[in-house]
Short mmCIF file of C-alpha atoms and ligand atoms in Angstrom, two decimals:
data_model
loop_
_atom_site.label_atom_id
_atom_site.label_comp_id
_atom_site.label_asym_id
_atom_site.label_seq_id
_atom_site.Cartn_x
_atom_site.Cartn_y
_atom_site.Cartn_z
CA UNK A 165 44.63 -38.18 -16.23
CA UNK A 166 45.04 -41.78 -17.29
CA UNK A 167 41.90 -43.76 -16.79
CA UNK A 168 43.59 -47.10 -16.75
CA UNK A 169 46.81 -48.92 -17.42
CA UNK A 170 46.65 -52.21 -19.23
CA UNK A 171 49.24 -54.82 -18.46
CA UNK A 172 50.95 -56.66 -21.27
CA UNK A 173 49.60 -60.00 -19.99
CA UNK A 174 46.06 -58.77 -20.09
CA UNK A 175 46.49 -57.70 -23.70
CA UNK A 176 48.08 -60.97 -24.76
CA UNK A 177 45.47 -63.00 -22.90
CA UNK A 178 42.67 -61.27 -24.76
CA UNK A 179 44.35 -61.47 -28.15
CA UNK A 180 47.39 -63.75 -28.29
CA UNK A 181 47.88 -63.10 -32.02
CA UNK A 182 48.74 -59.48 -31.42
CA UNK A 183 52.40 -59.87 -30.54
CA UNK A 184 53.22 -56.60 -32.25
CA UNK A 185 54.91 -53.41 -31.22
CA UNK A 186 51.74 -51.68 -30.28
CA UNK A 187 51.37 -53.96 -27.28
CA UNK A 188 55.01 -54.82 -26.60
CA UNK A 189 55.71 -51.44 -25.20
CA UNK A 190 54.42 -51.65 -21.66
CA UNK A 191 51.90 -48.91 -21.05
CA UNK A 192 53.88 -46.38 -19.10
CA UNK A 193 52.51 -45.15 -15.81
CA UNK A 194 53.35 -41.48 -15.24
CA UNK A 195 52.47 -41.68 -11.55
CA UNK A 196 55.44 -43.93 -10.85
CA UNK A 197 57.50 -43.06 -13.92
CA UNK A 198 58.19 -46.74 -14.27
CA UNK A 199 57.89 -48.18 -17.70
CA UNK A 200 59.47 -45.20 -19.41
CA UNK A 201 63.02 -46.30 -19.11
CA UNK A 202 63.47 -49.46 -21.07
CA UNK A 203 66.55 -50.22 -23.01
CA UNK A 204 69.95 -48.61 -22.81
CA UNK A 205 69.39 -46.64 -26.02
CA UNK A 206 66.28 -44.93 -24.68
CA UNK A 207 67.98 -44.25 -21.35
CA UNK A 208 71.11 -42.83 -22.97
CA UNK A 209 69.01 -40.53 -25.15
CA UNK A 210 67.16 -39.37 -22.07
CA UNK A 211 70.26 -38.64 -20.03
CA UNK A 212 71.93 -37.11 -23.08
CA UNK A 213 75.21 -38.89 -22.56
CA UNK A 214 76.80 -42.32 -22.40
CA UNK A 215 75.97 -44.08 -19.13
CA UNK A 216 79.42 -45.29 -18.18
CA UNK A 217 78.57 -48.04 -15.71
CA UNK A 218 75.33 -49.01 -17.43
CA UNK A 219 76.13 -52.71 -16.92
CA UNK A 220 75.64 -52.24 -13.21
CA UNK A 221 72.53 -50.13 -13.37
CA UNK A 222 69.58 -51.88 -11.68
CA UNK A 223 66.64 -52.61 -13.96
CA UNK A 224 63.90 -50.01 -13.64
CA UNK A 225 66.11 -47.37 -12.01
CA UNK A 226 65.19 -43.82 -12.87
CA UNK A 227 68.35 -41.84 -13.60
CA UNK A 228 68.93 -39.25 -10.86
CA UNK A 229 69.34 -36.69 -13.60
CA UNK A 230 65.63 -37.03 -14.18
CA UNK A 231 64.26 -38.38 -10.93
CA UNK A 232 63.33 -35.00 -9.49
CA UNK A 233 61.99 -33.28 -12.56
CA UNK A 234 58.35 -32.44 -12.97
CA UNK A 235 58.36 -33.74 -16.55
CA UNK A 236 58.83 -37.48 -16.36
CA UNK A 237 60.15 -37.81 -19.89
CA UNK A 238 61.45 -35.26 -22.33
CA UNK A 239 61.66 -35.74 -26.09
CA UNK A 240 64.28 -33.52 -27.63
CA UNK A 241 62.64 -30.86 -29.78
CA UNK A 242 59.19 -31.46 -28.26
CA UNK A 243 57.63 -29.43 -25.50
CA UNK A 244 54.87 -30.39 -23.05
CA UNK A 245 53.84 -33.63 -24.75
CA UNK A 246 52.43 -36.47 -22.63
CA UNK A 247 54.30 -39.71 -23.27
CA UNK A 248 51.96 -42.69 -23.46
CA UNK A 249 54.61 -45.23 -24.35
CA UNK A 250 58.37 -45.08 -24.80
CA UNK A 251 59.02 -48.19 -26.90
CA UNK A 252 57.78 -47.52 -29.47
CA UNK A 253 57.59 -43.85 -28.64
CA UNK A 254 54.07 -42.42 -28.58
CA UNK A 255 53.29 -39.00 -27.15
CA UNK A 256 50.30 -36.68 -27.40
CA UNK A 257 49.79 -32.95 -26.97
CA UNK A 258 47.48 -31.59 -24.26
CA UNK A 259 44.60 -29.65 -25.87
CA UNK A 260 45.65 -26.24 -24.50
CA UNK A 261 49.11 -26.65 -26.09
CA UNK A 262 47.46 -27.01 -29.51
CA UNK A 263 46.23 -23.39 -29.41
CA UNK A 264 48.42 -22.22 -32.33
CA UNK A 265 46.57 -21.91 -35.62
CA UNK A 266 49.53 -23.59 -37.34
CA UNK A 267 50.92 -26.40 -35.14
CA UNK A 268 54.63 -25.85 -34.43
CA UNK A 269 56.92 -28.89 -34.75
CA UNK A 270 57.54 -29.01 -31.00
CA UNK A 271 53.80 -29.47 -30.40
CA UNK A 272 53.05 -32.17 -32.97
CA UNK A 273 52.26 -35.60 -31.47
CA UNK A 274 54.43 -38.64 -32.12
CA UNK A 275 53.13 -42.07 -33.02
CA UNK A 276 55.77 -44.70 -33.74
CA UNK A 277 54.99 -48.34 -34.49
CA UNK A 278 58.62 -49.42 -34.37
CA UNK A 279 62.11 -48.05 -33.83
CA UNK A 280 62.92 -44.95 -35.91
CA UNK A 281 66.03 -45.02 -38.08
CA UNK A 282 69.12 -43.60 -36.38
CA UNK A 283 71.82 -41.35 -37.83
CA UNK A 284 69.69 -40.32 -40.80
CA UNK A 285 71.74 -38.64 -43.53
CA UNK A 286 69.31 -36.53 -45.57
CA UNK A 287 71.91 -35.82 -48.27
CA UNK A 288 72.21 -39.48 -49.18
CA UNK A 289 68.54 -40.35 -48.73
CA UNK A 290 66.75 -41.91 -51.71
CA UNK A 291 63.16 -42.69 -52.59
CA UNK A 292 62.42 -45.61 -54.90
CA UNK A 293 59.10 -45.86 -56.74
CA UNK A 294 58.16 -49.33 -57.99
CA UNK A 295 55.30 -51.86 -57.85
CA UNK A 296 53.25 -54.09 -60.21
CA UNK A 297 51.43 -51.09 -61.66
CA UNK A 298 54.46 -48.80 -62.02
CA UNK A 299 55.48 -48.19 -65.64
CA UNK A 300 59.08 -47.86 -64.48
CA UNK A 301 61.15 -48.28 -61.36
CA UNK A 302 62.79 -45.01 -60.46
CA UNK A 303 65.02 -43.85 -57.65
CA UNK A 304 65.19 -40.19 -56.66
CA UNK A 305 67.57 -38.46 -54.31
CA UNK A 306 66.14 -35.89 -51.93
CA UNK A 307 67.85 -33.24 -54.07
CA UNK A 308 66.12 -34.59 -57.22
CA UNK A 309 62.74 -34.34 -55.55
CA UNK A 310 63.36 -30.76 -54.43
CA UNK A 311 64.65 -29.62 -57.82
CA UNK A 312 62.58 -31.56 -60.33
CA UNK A 313 59.08 -31.05 -58.92
CA UNK A 314 57.11 -27.95 -58.03
CA UNK A 315 57.55 -27.16 -54.34
CA UNK A 316 54.32 -26.65 -52.41
CA UNK A 317 53.36 -25.82 -48.82
CA UNK A 318 50.00 -26.87 -47.41
CA UNK A 319 48.48 -26.88 -43.95
CA UNK A 320 47.10 -30.41 -43.53
CA UNK A 321 45.50 -32.13 -40.54
CA UNK A 322 47.40 -35.13 -39.17
CA UNK A 323 45.31 -37.19 -36.75
CA UNK A 324 45.87 -40.70 -35.50
CA UNK A 325 42.93 -43.03 -36.19
CA UNK A 326 43.06 -44.01 -32.51
CA UNK A 327 42.82 -40.45 -31.15
CA UNK A 328 40.22 -40.54 -28.34
CA UNK A 329 40.58 -44.30 -27.78
CA UNK A 330 40.93 -43.94 -23.99
CA UNK A 331 37.23 -43.23 -23.60
CA UNK A 332 35.85 -46.41 -25.11
CA UNK A 333 34.15 -48.93 -22.87
CA UNK A 334 34.78 -51.83 -22.97
CA UNK A 335 38.31 -50.49 -23.47
CA UNK A 336 40.34 -51.15 -26.59
CA UNK A 337 44.01 -52.11 -26.39
CA UNK A 338 46.63 -49.84 -27.91
CA UNK A 339 47.81 -46.36 -27.01
CA UNK A 340 45.29 -44.72 -24.72
CA UNK A 341 45.13 -41.42 -26.60
CA UNK A 342 42.90 -38.75 -25.05
CA UNK A 343 42.41 -35.84 -27.47
CA UNK A 344 45.92 -34.78 -28.48
CA UNK A 345 46.97 -37.14 -31.30
CA UNK A 346 46.22 -34.40 -33.80
CA UNK A 347 47.90 -31.33 -35.28
CA UNK A 348 47.90 -29.15 -38.35
CA UNK A 349 51.37 -27.95 -39.35
CA UNK A 350 52.21 -26.39 -42.68
CA UNK A 351 53.99 -29.13 -44.62
CA UNK A 352 56.71 -28.33 -47.17
CA UNK A 353 57.33 -30.66 -50.08
CA UNK A 354 55.92 -31.74 -53.42
CA UNK A 355 52.74 -33.32 -54.75
CA UNK A 356 52.77 -37.11 -54.63
CA UNK A 357 50.96 -37.19 -57.98
CA UNK A 358 53.78 -35.34 -59.74
CA UNK A 359 56.17 -38.13 -58.77
CA UNK A 360 53.65 -40.88 -59.67
CA UNK A 361 53.20 -39.26 -63.07
CA UNK A 362 56.95 -38.89 -63.58
CA UNK A 363 57.40 -42.59 -62.89
CA UNK A 364 54.29 -43.60 -64.83
CA UNK A 365 51.55 -46.02 -63.76
CA UNK A 366 49.23 -48.50 -65.45
CA UNK A 367 45.43 -48.37 -65.70
CA UNK A 368 45.10 -51.23 -63.23
CA UNK A 369 46.55 -49.20 -60.33
CA UNK A 370 44.54 -49.71 -57.14
CA UNK A 371 46.67 -48.50 -54.24
CA UNK A 372 49.75 -46.44 -53.47
CA UNK A 373 51.73 -47.92 -50.58
CA UNK A 374 54.68 -46.76 -48.51
CA UNK A 375 57.71 -48.33 -46.90
CA UNK A 376 59.75 -46.51 -44.28
CA UNK A 377 63.17 -46.98 -42.72
CA UNK A 378 61.93 -47.81 -39.22
CA UNK A 379 62.17 -51.38 -37.95
CA UNK A 380 60.76 -53.68 -35.29
CA UNK A 381 63.15 -55.01 -32.63
CA UNK A 382 63.83 -58.08 -34.78
CA UNK A 383 64.40 -56.12 -37.98
CA UNK A 384 60.95 -56.44 -39.53
CA UNK A 385 58.72 -53.81 -41.11
CA UNK A 386 56.46 -52.38 -38.36
CA UNK A 387 53.92 -50.74 -40.64
CA UNK A 388 53.41 -50.32 -44.39
CA UNK A 389 50.11 -48.81 -45.42
CA UNK A 390 48.85 -46.46 -48.12
CA UNK A 391 45.80 -45.02 -49.84
CA UNK A 392 43.62 -45.79 -52.87
CA UNK A 393 44.89 -44.22 -56.11
CA UNK A 394 42.16 -41.52 -56.15
CA UNK A 395 43.39 -40.12 -52.80
CA UNK A 396 47.03 -40.39 -53.90
CA UNK A 397 46.28 -38.25 -56.96
CA UNK A 398 44.61 -35.40 -55.04
CA UNK A 399 46.41 -32.07 -55.28
CA UNK A 400 46.85 -31.95 -51.48
CA UNK A 401 48.50 -35.38 -51.14
CA UNK A 402 52.15 -34.67 -50.41
CA UNK A 403 55.65 -36.02 -50.10
CA UNK A 404 57.05 -33.67 -47.44
CA UNK A 405 60.54 -32.90 -46.20
CA UNK A 406 59.63 -30.00 -43.98
CA UNK A 407 57.26 -28.54 -41.45
CA UNK A 408 56.70 -24.80 -41.09
CA UNK A 409 59.86 -24.01 -43.05
CA UNK A 410 62.11 -26.33 -41.00
CA UNK A 411 63.27 -29.87 -41.74
CA UNK A 412 60.95 -32.54 -40.31
CA UNK A 413 61.49 -33.43 -36.66
CA UNK A 414 63.29 -36.82 -36.40
CA UNK A 415 60.25 -38.38 -34.72
CA UNK A 416 57.88 -37.01 -37.38
CA UNK A 417 59.69 -38.72 -40.24
CA UNK A 418 62.88 -36.79 -41.07
CA UNK A 419 64.03 -36.56 -43.82
CA UNK A 420 60.95 -37.53 -45.90
CA UNK A 421 57.35 -38.59 -45.35
CA UNK A 422 53.92 -38.80 -46.91
CA UNK A 423 51.08 -36.55 -45.75
CA UNK A 424 47.44 -37.32 -46.51
CA UNK A 425 45.37 -34.62 -44.82
CA UNK A 426 42.15 -35.75 -43.16
CA UNK A 427 42.88 -39.48 -43.39
CA UNK A 428 44.14 -41.64 -40.53
CA UNK A 429 47.72 -40.64 -39.66
CA UNK A 430 48.76 -44.25 -40.31
CA UNK A 431 48.46 -43.60 -44.08
CA UNK A 432 51.14 -40.87 -43.88
CA UNK A 433 54.31 -42.95 -43.98
CA UNK A 434 57.35 -41.54 -42.16
CA UNK A 435 61.05 -42.02 -43.01
CA UNK A 436 59.79 -42.70 -46.54
CA UNK A 437 62.20 -44.79 -48.62
CA UNK A 438 59.92 -46.59 -51.06
CA UNK A 439 56.56 -46.11 -52.73
CA UNK A 440 54.88 -49.13 -54.33
CA UNK A 441 52.21 -48.58 -56.99
CA UNK A 442 50.04 -51.63 -56.42
CA UNK A 443 47.43 -53.45 -58.51
CA UNK A 444 45.71 -54.71 -55.33
CA UNK A 445 44.64 -53.15 -52.05
CA UNK A 446 48.03 -52.99 -50.35
CA UNK A 447 48.72 -55.94 -48.04
CA UNK A 448 51.63 -54.66 -45.93
CA UNK A 449 51.87 -54.93 -42.11
CA UNK A 450 48.87 -53.22 -40.45
CA UNK A 451 46.83 -53.16 -43.67
CA UNK A 452 45.47 -56.66 -43.10
CA UNK A 453 43.82 -58.09 -39.96
CA UNK A 454 42.10 -55.72 -37.55
CA UNK A 455 44.43 -52.67 -37.64
CA UNK A 456 42.99 -49.33 -38.76
CA UNK A 457 39.65 -50.91 -39.51
CA UNK A 458 36.15 -50.54 -38.04
CA UNK A 459 33.14 -52.86 -38.36
CA UNK A 460 31.51 -52.32 -41.78
CA UNK A 461 28.17 -52.29 -39.93
CA UNK A 462 27.77 -50.82 -36.41
CA UNK A 463 28.04 -53.34 -33.55
CA UNK A 464 27.02 -53.36 -29.87
CA UNK A 465 29.86 -52.52 -27.44
CA UNK A 466 32.01 -55.56 -26.72
CA UNK A 467 30.94 -57.54 -29.80
CA UNK A 468 33.54 -59.81 -31.34
CA UNK A 469 33.84 -58.94 -35.03
CA UNK A 470 35.35 -61.24 -37.65
CA UNK A 471 38.22 -59.71 -39.69
CA UNK A 472 36.20 -60.08 -42.93
CA UNK A 473 33.50 -57.85 -41.44
CA UNK A 474 35.97 -55.03 -40.80
CA UNK A 475 36.44 -52.14 -43.29
CA UNK A 476 39.53 -49.95 -43.80
CA UNK A 477 39.17 -46.45 -42.34
CA UNK A 478 39.35 -43.74 -44.99
CA UNK A 479 38.38 -40.09 -44.26
CA UNK A 480 38.33 -39.18 -40.54
CA UNK A 481 35.08 -37.90 -38.99
CA UNK A 482 34.14 -34.29 -38.11
CA UNK A 483 35.81 -33.12 -34.90
CA UNK A 484 36.88 -30.07 -32.90
CA UNK A 485 38.96 -28.93 -29.94
CA UNK A 486 38.73 -26.13 -27.39
CA UNK A 487 42.35 -25.01 -27.14
CA UNK A 488 41.80 -21.90 -25.01
CA UNK A 489 41.37 -21.86 -22.10
CA UNK A 490 42.85 -24.96 -20.49
CA UNK A 491 40.35 -27.20 -18.71
CA UNK A 492 40.08 -26.17 -15.05
CA UNK A 493 40.45 -22.46 -15.84
CA UNK A 494 39.37 -19.96 -13.15
CA UNK A 495 37.45 -17.09 -14.73
CA UNK A 496 36.47 -13.82 -13.01
CA UNK A 497 32.69 -13.46 -12.66
CA UNK A 498 31.11 -10.79 -14.88
CA UNK A 499 33.92 -10.84 -17.46
CA UNK A 500 33.84 -12.11 -21.02
CA UNK A 501 35.81 -15.29 -21.75
CA UNK A 502 37.25 -15.48 -25.28
CA UNK A 503 37.37 -19.12 -26.34
CA UNK A 504 39.56 -20.37 -29.18
CA UNK A 505 39.82 -23.68 -30.95
CA UNK A 506 39.96 -25.64 -34.22
CA UNK A 507 37.55 -27.84 -36.16
CA UNK A 508 38.20 -30.28 -39.01
CA UNK A 509 36.63 -33.11 -40.98
CA UNK A 510 38.17 -35.80 -43.21
CA UNK A 511 37.85 -34.86 -46.86
CA UNK A 512 35.42 -32.03 -46.34
CA UNK A 513 34.84 -28.61 -44.79
CA UNK A 514 33.37 -27.70 -41.40
CA UNK A 515 30.28 -25.50 -41.71
CA UNK A 516 29.49 -24.56 -38.13
CA UNK A 517 30.81 -24.77 -34.65
CA UNK A 518 28.47 -24.48 -31.67
CA UNK A 519 29.28 -24.16 -27.98
CA UNK A 520 27.16 -25.11 -24.98
CA UNK A 521 27.65 -24.14 -21.33
CA UNK A 522 24.47 -25.87 -20.13
CA UNK A 523 25.29 -29.51 -20.88
CA UNK A 524 23.90 -29.38 -24.38
CA UNK A 525 20.49 -27.84 -23.67
CA UNK A 526 21.24 -24.72 -25.74
CA UNK A 527 24.03 -23.98 -28.22
CA UNK A 528 25.73 -20.72 -29.20
CA UNK A 529 27.21 -20.34 -32.66
CA UNK A 530 30.93 -19.53 -32.75
CA UNK A 531 32.76 -17.48 -35.34
CA UNK A 532 34.30 -20.08 -37.70
CA UNK A 533 37.08 -19.24 -40.18
CA UNK A 534 37.52 -20.88 -43.59
CA UNK A 535 40.51 -23.27 -43.87
CA UNK A 536 43.89 -21.87 -44.98
CA UNK A 537 43.60 -24.41 -47.81
CA UNK A 538 41.61 -27.60 -48.44
CA UNK A 539 42.11 -30.22 -45.65
CA UNK A 540 43.50 -27.70 -43.13
CA UNK A 541 41.71 -27.32 -39.82
CA UNK A 542 39.53 -24.24 -39.28
CA UNK A 543 39.96 -21.86 -36.39
CA UNK A 544 37.03 -20.71 -34.30
CA UNK A 545 36.43 -18.06 -31.64
CA UNK A 546 33.62 -17.24 -29.28
CA UNK A 547 33.16 -14.60 -26.58
CA UNK A 548 31.29 -16.28 -23.73
CA UNK A 549 29.40 -14.79 -20.83
CA UNK A 550 28.42 -16.78 -17.76
CA UNK A 551 25.16 -15.98 -15.92
CA UNK A 552 26.59 -16.45 -12.40
CA UNK A 553 29.50 -17.82 -10.41
CA UNK A 554 29.98 -21.57 -10.29
CA UNK A 555 31.24 -24.63 -12.15
CA UNK A 556 30.61 -24.87 -15.86
CA UNK A 557 31.43 -27.29 -18.61
CA UNK A 558 32.09 -25.81 -22.01
CA UNK A 559 31.30 -28.20 -24.87
CA UNK A 560 32.17 -27.64 -28.54
CA UNK A 561 30.41 -29.37 -31.43
CA UNK A 562 31.27 -29.11 -35.12
CA UNK A 563 29.05 -29.89 -38.11
CA UNK A 564 30.39 -30.43 -41.64
CA UNK A 565 29.21 -30.00 -45.21
CA UNK A 566 28.11 -33.67 -45.34
CA UNK A 567 25.57 -32.87 -42.61
CA UNK A 568 27.57 -34.88 -40.06
CA UNK A 569 27.60 -33.52 -36.50
CA UNK A 570 29.90 -34.54 -33.64
CA UNK A 571 28.14 -36.80 -31.13
CA UNK A 572 27.85 -35.38 -27.60
CA UNK A 573 28.41 -38.82 -26.09
CA UNK A 574 30.69 -41.57 -27.40
CA UNK A 575 30.19 -42.60 -31.02
CA UNK A 576 29.95 -46.22 -32.18
CA UNK A 577 32.13 -48.61 -30.19
CA UNK A 578 34.55 -50.66 -32.29
CA UNK A 579 37.00 -53.41 -31.30
CA UNK A 580 40.18 -51.36 -31.77
CA UNK A 581 38.86 -48.06 -30.47
CA UNK A 582 39.16 -45.83 -33.53
CA UNK A 583 37.32 -42.69 -34.64
CA UNK A 584 36.13 -41.27 -31.32
CA UNK A 585 34.89 -37.84 -32.37
CA UNK A 586 32.77 -37.06 -29.29
CA UNK A 587 32.53 -33.36 -28.36
CA UNK A 588 35.53 -31.97 -26.53
CA UNK A 589 34.62 -30.49 -23.15
CA UNK A 590 36.49 -28.40 -20.61
CA UNK A 591 35.78 -27.32 -17.03
CA UNK A 592 35.55 -23.60 -16.22
CA UNK A 593 35.24 -22.22 -12.68
CA UNK A 594 33.62 -18.79 -12.59
CA UNK A 595 34.28 -16.94 -9.32
N1 MTE B 485 57.25 -45.47 -41.22
C1 MTE B 485 56.25 -45.20 -40.36
N2 MTE B 485 55.30 -44.32 -40.73
C2 MTE B 485 54.28 -44.02 -39.88
C3 MTE B 485 54.20 -44.62 -38.61
C4 MTE B 485 55.22 -45.53 -38.24
O1 MTE B 485 55.25 -46.09 -37.13
N3 MTE B 485 56.23 -45.78 -39.15
N4 MTE B 485 53.13 -44.34 -37.79
C5 MTE B 485 51.91 -43.89 -38.47
C6 MTE B 485 50.85 -43.46 -37.59
S1 MTE B 485 49.91 -44.69 -36.89
C7 MTE B 485 50.54 -42.14 -37.41
S2 MTE B 485 49.21 -41.66 -36.48
C8 MTE B 485 51.38 -41.08 -38.01
C9 MTE B 485 51.85 -40.16 -36.92
O2 MTE B 485 52.67 -39.16 -37.42
P1 MTE B 485 53.56 -38.29 -36.43
O3 MTE B 485 54.27 -39.23 -35.51
O4 MTE B 485 54.45 -37.49 -37.27
O5 MTE B 485 52.60 -37.41 -35.64
O6 MTE B 485 52.50 -41.60 -38.69
C10 MTE B 485 52.23 -42.76 -39.44
N5 MTE B 485 53.38 -43.10 -40.27
MO1 MO B 486 48.02 -43.67 -35.86
#
């Protein structure tokens, strides 16, 4: 359920400088289905055909083809996602639809900052590597990348830095993600470092930045971020063309993207066309200012923080999900309930996963699996028994090898609402 819907005016009034795509897209309201259908392109894609008399179509009209469907908005090749915004398109996956140990493409969330490229031709796609610290400027075709470098497949967690934002109070503007801006597909591609080494880089390299083929409405670059060189050189840092043996979904960056497991999703550039090897901390759109940053020192909720006191988010915090059963589940009294879920943590490994059915008074240790490879999420299972009939909340809490434990209540408030790793909880009715 959406807690609140922020109007565009409210957002601009509170921060007039933020005239970017994140706030342009009116927050869609699923209860009325208004706000989804903006722009002829979006509407045509939705209806699946040219709208012949589109010139005469009243603004805000919901096409009859969709007016009576239970799902207010369907994204081709995705299934069951909740759309938070249609322009740019942002959609998350309900927790119970993330139950697969390897996230299928149709269940991976979508977070777009601009308009994706249309009519992508993978055969003619190229990737250029350049920058102040590059020894050479090189351009590779997709075929070059596939043939010249060792192909690898890795399961890597992709999570938006703003996952969980909807719970913060005072609220933060931006997509009101609940828990589902996360997934862990098996990515197919090559190591980023093999390409960096092929191109060559100087000792003064600081950052590796990306540019993608998506654009803002007026043709600008919506987002261009990256990672420090040390992260770029890790064996798990990938340039990927596929997911679970299939080409990337168009909304997840087809035909080429970066994947940095365990770091904010915003570092994993989609529709990748250029990599810049930089001798400074990259300064592209959404690297500077307040985006993807948290206060360097904790602040009281609602505090105004100066941009120079904000630090770039690197590894994501320890977190977990209960993916079976779905919240609200009715369970027969006297029977065992087999829970399932996943746990993950930035650059590290999860060491334990505990479950409580008594609001955190006591905790029961779940059976936690090792990751399929470094920076993959870890699956967990627990057979639960309930003492009597009634309403229960099941809480899950992960702890990692750094000694970090998920907070039961909200973690530190921050102006843009990032890094909410509070325990996931579900309702279970035993009867
Ligand atoms: N070119 C480009 N890359 C991008 C984005 C974008 O808007 N454009 N969004 C980023 C953000 S904020 C996230 S969370 C991830 C989301 O990846 P997904 O949409 O494949 O789930 O992509 C990142 N890469
Ligand atoms: Mo994100």
